[in-house]
PDB file of C-alpha atoms in Angstrom:
ATOM      1  CA  MET A   1      -6.675 -29.037   0.039  1.00 34.00           C
ATOM      2  CA  HIS A   2      -5.695 -27.238  -3.214  1.00 33.00           C
ATOM      3  CA  LEU A   3      -2.678 -25.869  -3.667  1.00 40.00           C
ATOM      4  CA  TYR A   4      -1.155 -24.616  -6.887  1.00 43.00           C
ATOM      5  CA  HIS A   5      -3.171 -23.702 -10.043  1.00 44.00           C
ATOM      6  CA  ARG A   6      -1.109 -24.949 -12.932  1.00 47.00           C
ATOM      7  CA  CYS A   7      -1.084 -22.738 -16.100  1.00 46.00           C
ATOM      8  CA  GLU A   8       0.035 -23.280 -19.394  1.00 45.00           C
ATOM      9  CA  ALA A   9       3.633 -22.570 -19.883  1.00 42.00           C
ATOM     10  CA  ASN A  10       2.899 -20.125 -22.834  1.00 45.00           C
ATOM     11  CA  GLN A  11       0.420 -18.548 -20.513  1.00 59.00           C
ATOM     12  CA  MET A  12       3.316 -17.391 -18.098  1.00 72.00           C
ATOM     13  CA  ALA A  13       6.373 -15.730 -17.701  1.00 82.00           C
ATOM     14  CA  LEU A  14       9.297 -17.587 -16.235  1.00 93.00           C
ATOM     15  CA  LEU A  15      11.457 -15.690 -13.370  1.00 95.00           C
ATOM     16  CA  ASP A  16      15.058 -14.427 -13.197  1.00 96.00           C
ATOM     17  CA  ILE A  17      17.028 -16.828 -11.085  1.00 97.00           C
ATOM     18  CA  LEU A  18      19.607 -15.063  -8.923  1.00 97.00           C
ATOM     19  CA  GLU A  19      22.713 -16.434  -8.651  1.00 96.00           C
ATOM     20  CA  PHE A  20      25.601 -16.441  -6.526  1.00 96.00           C
ATOM     21  CA  PRO A  21      27.644 -14.288  -5.728  1.00 95.00           C
ATOM     22  CA  ASP A  22      24.473 -11.697  -6.751  1.00 96.00           C
ATOM     23  CA  PRO A  23      24.366  -9.665  -3.152  1.00 97.00           C
ATOM     24  CA  ARG A  24      20.942  -9.487  -3.457  1.00 98.00           C
ATOM     25  CA  LEU A  25      20.574 -13.061  -2.623  1.00 98.00           C
ATOM     26  CA  ARG A  26      21.843 -11.588   0.908  1.00 98.00           C
ATOM     27  CA  ASN A  27      18.961  -9.896   1.494  1.00 98.00           C
ATOM     28  CA  ALA A  28      16.820 -11.079   3.941  1.00 97.00           C
ATOM     29  CA  ALA A  29      13.310 -11.783   3.190  1.00 98.00           C
ATOM     30  CA  LYS A  30      10.200  -9.908   4.963  1.00 98.00           C
ATOM     31  CA  PRO A  31       7.056 -12.150   6.707  1.00 98.00           C
ATOM     32  CA  ILE A  32       4.081 -11.558   3.921  1.00 98.00           C
ATOM     33  CA  GLU A  33       1.647  -9.676   6.207  1.00 97.00           C
ATOM     34  CA  ASN A  34      -1.823 -10.438   3.213  1.00 96.00           C
ATOM     35  CA  VAL A  35      -1.772 -13.015   1.923  1.00 97.00           C
ATOM     36  CA  ASN A  36      -3.619 -12.670  -1.471  1.00 97.00           C
ATOM     37  CA  SER A  37      -4.420 -13.132  -5.514  1.00 96.00           C
ATOM     38  CA  ARG A  38      -0.625 -11.743  -6.038  1.00 96.00           C
ATOM     39  CA  ILE A  39       1.182 -13.939  -3.563  1.00 97.00           C
ATOM     40  CA  ALA A  40      -1.093 -17.254  -5.163  1.00 96.00           C
ATOM     41  CA  GLU A  41      -0.100 -15.760  -8.336  1.00 96.00           C
ATOM     42  CA  LEU A  42       3.549 -14.899  -7.658  1.00 97.00           C
ATOM     43  CA  ALA A  43       3.984 -18.837  -5.979  1.00 97.00           C
ATOM     44  CA  ASP A  44       2.441 -20.107  -9.449  1.00 96.00           C
ATOM     45  CA  GLN A  45       5.052 -18.651 -11.262  1.00 97.00           C
ATOM     46  CA  MET A  46       7.433 -19.434  -8.868  1.00 98.00           C
ATOM     47  CA  LEU A  47       6.460 -22.823  -9.170  1.00 97.00           C
ATOM     48  CA  GLU A  48       6.269 -23.221 -13.270  1.00 96.00           C
ATOM     49  CA  THR A  49       9.748 -21.314 -12.848  1.00 97.00           C
ATOM     50  CA  MET A  50      11.363 -23.968 -10.450  1.00 98.00           C
ATOM     51  CA  TYR A  51      10.464 -26.598 -13.314  1.00 97.00           C
ATOM     52  CA  ALA A  52      11.097 -24.924 -16.112  1.00 96.00           C
ATOM     53  CA  ALA A  53      14.937 -24.651 -14.425  1.00 96.00           C
ATOM     54  CA  PRO A  54      14.323 -27.908 -13.461  1.00 96.00           C
ATOM     55  CA  GLY A  55      14.881 -27.724  -9.988  1.00 97.00           C
ATOM     56  CA  ILE A  56      13.000 -29.203  -6.529  1.00 98.00           C
ATOM     57  CA  GLY A  57      12.478 -25.954  -5.131  1.00 98.00           C
ATOM     58  CA  LEU A  58      12.734 -22.336  -5.053  1.00 98.00           C
ATOM     59  CA  ALA A  59      12.436 -18.800  -2.434  1.00 98.00           C
ATOM     60  CA  ALA A  60      11.159 -15.150  -3.487  1.00 98.00           C
ATOM     61  CA  SER A  61      14.327 -14.471  -2.400  1.00 98.00           C
ATOM     62  CA  GLN A  62      16.342 -16.203  -5.318  1.00 98.00           C
ATOM     63  CA  ILE A  63      14.014 -14.399  -7.616  1.00 98.00           C
ATOM     64  CA  ASN A  64      14.644 -10.745  -6.120  1.00 98.00           C
ATOM     65  CA  VAL A  65      11.263 -10.880  -4.682  1.00 98.00           C
ATOM     66  CA  HIS A  66      12.257 -10.599  -0.622  1.00 98.00           C
ATOM     67  CA  LYS A  67       9.692 -11.744   0.767  1.00 98.00           C
ATOM     68  CA  ARG A  68       8.828 -15.120   3.057  1.00 98.00           C
ATOM     69  CA  LEU A  69       7.727 -17.362   0.194  1.00 98.00           C
ATOM     70  CA  ILE A  70       8.962 -20.756  -0.911  1.00 98.00           C
ATOM     71  CA  VAL A  71       7.664 -23.541  -2.866  1.00 98.00           C
ATOM     72  CA  ILE A  72       9.024 -26.705  -3.251  1.00 98.00           C
ATOM     73  CA  ASP A  73       8.376 -30.255  -5.304  1.00 98.00           C
ATOM     74  CA  VAL A  74      10.540 -33.397  -4.740  1.00 97.00           C
ATOM     75  CA  SER A  75       8.030 -35.757  -6.287  1.00 96.00           C
ATOM     76  CA  GLU A  76       8.749 -37.741  -9.357  1.00 94.00           C
ATOM     77  CA  ASN A  77       6.454 -36.812 -11.935  1.00 94.00           C
ATOM     78  CA  LYS A  78       6.574 -33.289 -10.397  1.00 94.00           C
ATOM     79  CA  ASP A  79       3.366 -33.221  -9.108  1.00 95.00           C
ATOM     80  CA  GLN A  80       2.871 -32.380  -5.505  1.00 96.00           C
ATOM     81  CA  PRO A  81       3.981 -28.908  -5.289  1.00 97.00           C
ATOM     82  CA  LEU A  82       4.153 -27.304  -2.083  1.00 98.00           C
ATOM     83  CA  ILE A  83       3.443 -23.761  -1.328  1.00 98.00           C
ATOM     84  CA  LEU A  84       5.489 -22.356   2.047  1.00 98.00           C
ATOM     85  CA  ILE A  85       3.917 -18.630   2.847  1.00 98.00           C
ATOM     86  CA  ASN A  86       5.709 -17.291   6.375  1.00 98.00           C
ATOM     87  CA  PRO A  87       7.640 -20.921   7.015  1.00 98.00           C
ATOM     88  CA  GLU A  88       8.913 -21.493  10.256  1.00 98.00           C
ATOM     89  CA  ILE A  89      10.744 -24.743  11.789  1.00 98.00           C
ATOM     90  CA  ILE A  90       8.753 -25.770  15.105  1.00 98.00           C
ATOM     91  CA  ASP A  91      10.725 -28.856  15.708  1.00 98.00           C
ATOM     92  CA  SER A  92      13.687 -31.073  14.162  1.00 98.00           C
ATOM     93  CA  GLU A  93      15.926 -33.928  14.871  1.00 98.00           C
ATOM     94  CA  GLY A  94      18.105 -36.729  13.399  1.00 98.00           C
ATOM     95  CA  ILE A  95      20.865 -35.177  11.336  1.00 98.00           C
ATOM     96  CA  ILE A  96      21.776 -36.230   6.829  1.00 97.00           C
ATOM     97  CA  GLU A  97      23.829 -35.250   4.708  1.00 97.00           C
ATOM     98  CA  THR A  98      23.369 -34.708   1.635  1.00 96.00           C
ATOM     99  CA  ALA A  99      24.382 -33.513  -1.744  1.00 96.00           C
ATOM    100  CA  GLU A 100      22.994 -30.176  -2.313  1.00 97.00           C
ATOM    101  CA  GLY A 101      22.670 -28.242  -5.460  1.00 97.00           C
ATOM    102  CA  CYS A 102      21.015 -24.876  -5.911  1.00 98.00           C
ATOM    103  CA  LEU A 103      19.209 -23.374  -8.814  1.00 97.00           C
ATOM    104  CA  SER A 104      21.320 -20.048  -7.511  1.00 97.00           C
ATOM    105  CA  VAL A 105      25.068 -22.121  -7.488  1.00 97.00           C
ATOM    106  CA  PRO A 106      24.043 -24.101 -10.728  1.00 95.00           C
ATOM    107  CA  GLY A 107      26.111 -26.884 -12.056  1.00 94.00           C
ATOM    108  CA  PHE A 108      27.631 -27.428  -8.272  1.00 96.00           C
ATOM    109  CA  TYR A 109      26.689 -30.198  -5.938  1.00 96.00           C
ATOM    110  CA  GLU A 110      28.517 -30.378  -2.611  1.00 97.00           C
ATOM    111  CA  PRO A 111      28.126 -32.279   1.175  1.00 97.00           C
ATOM    112  CA  VAL A 112      25.832 -30.313   3.797  1.00 97.00           C
ATOM    113  CA  SER A 113      24.651 -31.319   6.717  1.00 97.00           C
ATOM    114  CA  ARG A 114      20.858 -31.110   7.730  1.00 98.00           C
ATOM    115  CA  PHE A 115      17.977 -32.176  10.036  1.00 98.00           C
ATOM    116  CA  GLN A 116      16.848 -34.864   8.819  1.00 98.00           C
ATOM    117  CA  ASN A 117      13.552 -34.437   9.944  1.00 98.00           C
ATOM    118  CA  VAL A 118      11.380 -31.398  10.859  1.00 98.00           C
ATOM    119  CA  LEU A 119       8.030 -30.405  11.548  1.00 98.00           C
ATOM    120  CA  VAL A 120       8.207 -27.502   9.581  1.00 98.00           C
ATOM    121  CA  LYS A 121       4.187 -24.478   9.885  1.00 98.00           C
ATOM    122  CA  ALA A 122       3.374 -21.663   7.475  1.00 98.00           C
ATOM    123  CA  LEU A 123       0.654 -20.849   5.834  1.00 98.00           C
ATOM    124  CA  ASP A 124      -0.991 -22.116   2.763  1.00 97.00           C
ATOM    125  CA  ARG A 125      -1.613 -20.359  -0.281  1.00 94.00           C
ATOM    126  CA  ASN A 126      -4.685 -19.482   1.220  1.00 95.00           C
ATOM    127  CA  GLY A 127      -3.759 -18.443   4.026  1.00 97.00           C
ATOM    128  CA  GLU A 128      -4.604 -20.978   5.972  1.00 97.00           C
ATOM    129  CA  TRP A 129      -1.526 -22.040   8.513  1.00 98.00           C
ATOM    130  CA  PHE A 130      -0.661 -25.835   8.143  1.00 98.00           C
ATOM    131  CA  THR A 131       2.197 -28.058   9.909  1.00 98.00           C
ATOM    132  CA  LEU A 132       4.125 -30.336   7.875  1.00 98.00           C
ATOM    133  CA  GLU A 133       6.211 -33.526   9.093  1.00 98.00           C
ATOM    134  CA  ALA A 134       8.956 -33.577   6.488  1.00 98.00           C
ATOM    135  CA  ASP A 135      11.558 -35.759   6.283  1.00 98.00           C
ATOM    136  CA  ASP A 136      14.896 -37.272   4.008  1.00 97.00           C
ATOM    137  CA  LEU A 137      14.505 -35.189   0.765  1.00 97.00           C
ATOM    138  CA  LEU A 138      11.764 -32.643   1.471  1.00 98.00           C
ATOM    139  CA  ALA A 139      12.996 -31.866   5.026  1.00 98.00           C
ATOM    140  CA  VAL A 140      16.193 -30.377   3.543  1.00 98.00           C
ATOM    141  CA  CYS A 141      14.988 -29.314   1.334  1.00 98.00           C
ATOM    142  CA  ILE A 142      12.798 -27.123   3.014  1.00 98.00           C
ATOM    143  CA  GLN A 143      15.903 -26.716   5.895  1.00 98.00           C
ATOM    144  CA  HIS A 144      17.659 -25.238   1.872  1.00 98.00           C
ATOM    145  CA  GLU A 145      14.648 -22.441   1.154  1.00 98.00           C
ATOM    146  CA  MET A 146      14.371 -21.155   3.930  1.00 98.00           C
ATOM    147  CA  ASP A 147      18.093 -20.588   3.898  1.00 98.00           C
ATOM    148  CA  HIS A 148      17.636 -18.321   1.296  1.00 98.00           C
ATOM    149  CA  LEU A 149      15.222 -15.903   3.013  1.00 98.00           C
ATOM    150  CA  ASP A 150      17.863 -15.204   5.679  1.00 98.00           C
ATOM    151  CA  GLY A 151      19.829 -14.723   3.068  1.00 98.00           C
ATOM    152  CA  LYS A 152      22.367 -17.730   3.721  1.00 98.00           C
ATOM    153  CA  LEU A 153      22.992 -19.830   0.862  1.00 98.00           C
ATOM    154  CA  PHE A 154      24.030 -23.885   1.067  1.00 97.00           C
ATOM    155  CA  VAL A 155      27.866 -22.889  -0.105  1.00 97.00           C
ATOM    156  CA  ASP A 156      28.301 -20.488   3.554  1.00 97.00           C
ATOM    157  CA  TYR A 157      28.606 -23.661   4.688  1.00 97.00           C
ATOM    158  CA  LEU A 158      31.261 -24.575   2.638  1.00 97.00           C
ATOM    159  CA  SER A 159      35.059 -24.185   3.059  1.00 96.00           C
ATOM    160  CA  ASN A 160      36.175 -20.552   2.782  1.00 96.00           C
ATOM    161  CA  ALA A 161      38.222 -21.606  -0.425  1.00 96.00           C
ATOM    162  CA  LYS A 162      35.784 -24.001  -1.473  1.00 96.00           C
ATOM    163  CA  ARG A 163      33.350 -21.223  -2.022  1.00 95.00           C
ATOM    164  CA  THR A 164      35.794 -19.100  -3.559  1.00 96.00           C
ATOM    165  CA  LEU A 165      36.282 -21.592  -6.374  1.00 96.00           C
ATOM    166  CA  ILE A 166      32.576 -21.549  -7.314  1.00 96.00           C
ATOM    167  CA  ARG A 167      31.908 -18.306  -6.641  1.00 95.00           C
ATOM    168  CA  LYS A 168      35.358 -18.002  -9.023  1.00 95.00           C
ATOM    169  CA  LYS A 169      33.953 -20.095 -11.202  1.00 94.00           C
ATOM    170  CA  LEU A 170      30.576 -18.611 -11.750  1.00 94.00           C
ATOM    171  CA  GLN A 171      31.921 -14.816 -12.150  1.00 94.00           C
ATOM    172  CA  LYS A 172      33.558 -16.652 -14.970  1.00 94.00           C
ATOM    173  CA  GLN A 173      30.751 -18.323 -16.415  1.00 92.00           C
ATOM    174  CA  GLN A 174      28.643 -15.050 -16.131  1.00 90.00           C
ATOM    175  CA  LYS A 175      31.227 -12.887 -18.012  1.00 91.00           C
ATOM    176  CA  GLN A 176      31.082 -15.308 -20.970  1.00 91.00           C
ATOM    177  CA  ARG A 177      27.938 -15.214 -20.712  1.00 88.00           C
ATOM    178  CA  ALA A 178      27.922 -11.835 -20.964  1.00 82.00           C
TER     179      ALA A 178
END
């Protein structure tokens, strides 16, 4: 299955990633009705942006495109990209706690509990349905990115005090960059 057309870095503009507490991160994404070349190109741009960040996953919601599209690559060599359009978790089991980070919450890693194994159904870049069994890091990443599609961030799993502390630190950093 051909999932991704890697482009030369200078051919494709990197996308801006929204940062917490930007309220646009709270918008719920809409299903993609028609998988076409524009969606495939968006997925390719998202992959390039994710690799450059660098990260292992990116949801369209993080780039202010509120469509149900996520890209992921948890491989060591960054050569196994996944494009998941309209993803749905159809089965899950086990619990794993890992330190999660997020491109929209840069510099912070906090423990979050997720399902250890998930069975996901999604469309690929060609609009074909497929299922994927994922475990450990890939399963966590899929759940994390799918949360973005629902307007949820990993900081929502933390205490109010910790979330407020992270928000204040990020707002201070954002003001310093402006």
